[in-house]
Coordinates of C-alpha atoms and ligand atoms in Angstrom, one line a residue:
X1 CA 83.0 91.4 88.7
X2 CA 85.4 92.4 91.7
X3 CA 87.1 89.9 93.1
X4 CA 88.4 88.9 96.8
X5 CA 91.8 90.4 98.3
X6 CA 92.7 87.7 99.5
X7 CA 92.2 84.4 97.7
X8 CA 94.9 82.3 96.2
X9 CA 96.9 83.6 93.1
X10 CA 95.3 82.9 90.0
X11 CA 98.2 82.3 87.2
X12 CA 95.5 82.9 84.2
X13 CA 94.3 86.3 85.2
X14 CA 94.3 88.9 82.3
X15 CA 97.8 90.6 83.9
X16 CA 100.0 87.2 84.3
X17 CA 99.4 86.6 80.4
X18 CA 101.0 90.1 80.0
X19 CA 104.0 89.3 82.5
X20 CA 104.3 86.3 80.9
X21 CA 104.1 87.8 77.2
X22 CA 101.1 86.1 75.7
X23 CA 99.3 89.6 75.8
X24 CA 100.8 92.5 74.3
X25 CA 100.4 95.9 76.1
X26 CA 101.5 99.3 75.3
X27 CA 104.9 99.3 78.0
X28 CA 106.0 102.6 79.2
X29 CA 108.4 101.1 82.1
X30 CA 110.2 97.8 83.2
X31 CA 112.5 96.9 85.8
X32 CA 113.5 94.0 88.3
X33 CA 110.4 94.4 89.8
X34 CA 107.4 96.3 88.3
X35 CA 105.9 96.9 85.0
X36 CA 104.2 99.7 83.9
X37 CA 101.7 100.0 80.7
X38 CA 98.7 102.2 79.8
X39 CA 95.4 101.1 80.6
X40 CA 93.1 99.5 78.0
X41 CA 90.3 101.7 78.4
X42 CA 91.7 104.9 80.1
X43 CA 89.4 107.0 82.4
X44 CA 92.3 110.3 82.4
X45 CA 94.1 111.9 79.7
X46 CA 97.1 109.4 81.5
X47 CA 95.9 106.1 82.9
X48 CA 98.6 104.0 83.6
X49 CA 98.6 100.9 85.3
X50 CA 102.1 99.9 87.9
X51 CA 102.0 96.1 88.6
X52 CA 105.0 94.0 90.3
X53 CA 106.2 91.7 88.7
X54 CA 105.6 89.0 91.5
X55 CA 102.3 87.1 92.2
X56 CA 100.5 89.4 94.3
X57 CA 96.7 89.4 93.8
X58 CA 96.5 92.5 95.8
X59 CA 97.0 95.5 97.7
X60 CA 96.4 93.4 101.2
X61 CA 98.1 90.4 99.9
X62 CA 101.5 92.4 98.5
X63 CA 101.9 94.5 102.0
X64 CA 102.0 91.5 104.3
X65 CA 104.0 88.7 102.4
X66 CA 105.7 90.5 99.4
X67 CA 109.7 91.0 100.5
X68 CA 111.2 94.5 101.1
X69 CA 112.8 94.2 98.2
X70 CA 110.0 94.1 96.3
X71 CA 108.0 96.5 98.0
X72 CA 110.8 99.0 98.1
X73 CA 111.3 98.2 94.4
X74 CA 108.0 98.4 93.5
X75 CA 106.8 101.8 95.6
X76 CA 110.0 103.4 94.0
X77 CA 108.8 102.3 90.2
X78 CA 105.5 103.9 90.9
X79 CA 107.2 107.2 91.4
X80 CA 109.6 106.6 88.8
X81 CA 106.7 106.3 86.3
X82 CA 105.2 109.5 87.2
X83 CA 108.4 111.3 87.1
X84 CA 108.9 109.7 83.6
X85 CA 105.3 110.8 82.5
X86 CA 105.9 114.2 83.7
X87 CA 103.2 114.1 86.2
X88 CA 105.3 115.4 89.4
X89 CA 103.7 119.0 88.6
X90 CA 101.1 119.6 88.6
X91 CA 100.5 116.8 90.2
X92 CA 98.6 113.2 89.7
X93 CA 96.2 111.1 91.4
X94 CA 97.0 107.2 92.7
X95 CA 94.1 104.4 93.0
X96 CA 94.9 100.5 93.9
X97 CA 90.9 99.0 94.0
X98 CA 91.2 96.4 96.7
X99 CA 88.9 93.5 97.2
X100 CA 84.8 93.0 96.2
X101 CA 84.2 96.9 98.2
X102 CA 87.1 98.5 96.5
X103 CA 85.7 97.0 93.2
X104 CA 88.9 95.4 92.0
X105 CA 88.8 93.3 88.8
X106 CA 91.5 92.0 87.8
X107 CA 93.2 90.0 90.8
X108 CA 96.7 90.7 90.3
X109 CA 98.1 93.9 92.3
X110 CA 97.9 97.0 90.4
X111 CA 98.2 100.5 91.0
X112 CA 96.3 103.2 88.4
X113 CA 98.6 106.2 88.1
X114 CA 95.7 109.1 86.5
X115 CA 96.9 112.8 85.0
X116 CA 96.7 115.1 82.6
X117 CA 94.0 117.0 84.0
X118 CA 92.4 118.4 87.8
X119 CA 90.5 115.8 89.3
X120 CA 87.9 116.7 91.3
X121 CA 86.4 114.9 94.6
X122 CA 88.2 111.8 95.8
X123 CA 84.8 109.9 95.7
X124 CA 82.0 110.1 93.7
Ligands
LIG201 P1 90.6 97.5 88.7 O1 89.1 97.8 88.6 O2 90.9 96.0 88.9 O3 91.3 98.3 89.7 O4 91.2 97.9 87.3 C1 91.5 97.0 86.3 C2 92.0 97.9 85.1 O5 92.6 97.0 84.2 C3 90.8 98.6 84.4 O6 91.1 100.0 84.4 C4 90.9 98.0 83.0 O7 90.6 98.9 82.0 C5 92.3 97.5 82.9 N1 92.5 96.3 82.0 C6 91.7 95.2 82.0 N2 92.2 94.4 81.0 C7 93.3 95.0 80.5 C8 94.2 94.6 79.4 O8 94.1 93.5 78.8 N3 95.2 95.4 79.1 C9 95.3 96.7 79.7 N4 96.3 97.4 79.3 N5 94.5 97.1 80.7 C10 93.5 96.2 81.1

């Protein structure tokens, strides 16, 4: 069910529980201000998932009130992930769903990171 860009922070959603440790997930990067962990159900032969560690439930929501900090912090683990994955050739593919048309689900601000293979059109 997506939900809204731009509602109020919900503290129970599936991706606070793993900030927070109550849910385990497979970790492949952490700093000050972004963790990194493969998706649950990956649609690539990589599908990992970039979220900051503040509570942003979205694309929309993190651009206009998230500090620079964290946005520089955050944009910078994104790459770092890649580079780590060894996605910077040939190349990879990033996807943040935003709100009910850009069929987010879980409303906490993430961004896929897909390789491992050519992708083909940007929409299907
Ligand atoms: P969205 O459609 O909101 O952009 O994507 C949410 C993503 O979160 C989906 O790709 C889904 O498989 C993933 N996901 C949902 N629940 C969990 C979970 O508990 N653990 C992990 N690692 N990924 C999850």
């Amino acid at each position: 069910m997506p939900v809204s860009a731009t509602g109020p922070y919900d503290q129970g959603n599936i991706f606070a529980k793993i900030l927070r440790g109550e849910i385990p997930c497979n970790k492949v990067f952490e700093d000050d201000f972004a963790l990194a962990f493969h998706d649950i159900a990956p649609q690539a032969p990589v599908h990992v998932l970039v979220i900051p560690k503040g509570p942003y439930v979205s694309w929309a929501d993190f651009s206009a009130t998230a500090t620079d900090a964290e946005i520089g912090g955050f944009v910078r683990a994104v790459g770092q992930v890649a580079r780590d994955l060894g996605l910077e050739e040939p190349g990879y593919r990033l996807l943040a769903n935003t709100g009910v048309h850009g069929n987010q689900v879980v409303p906490h601000l993430h961004v896929h990171i897909f390789g491992g293979r050519q992708f083909g059109a940007m929409l299907s």
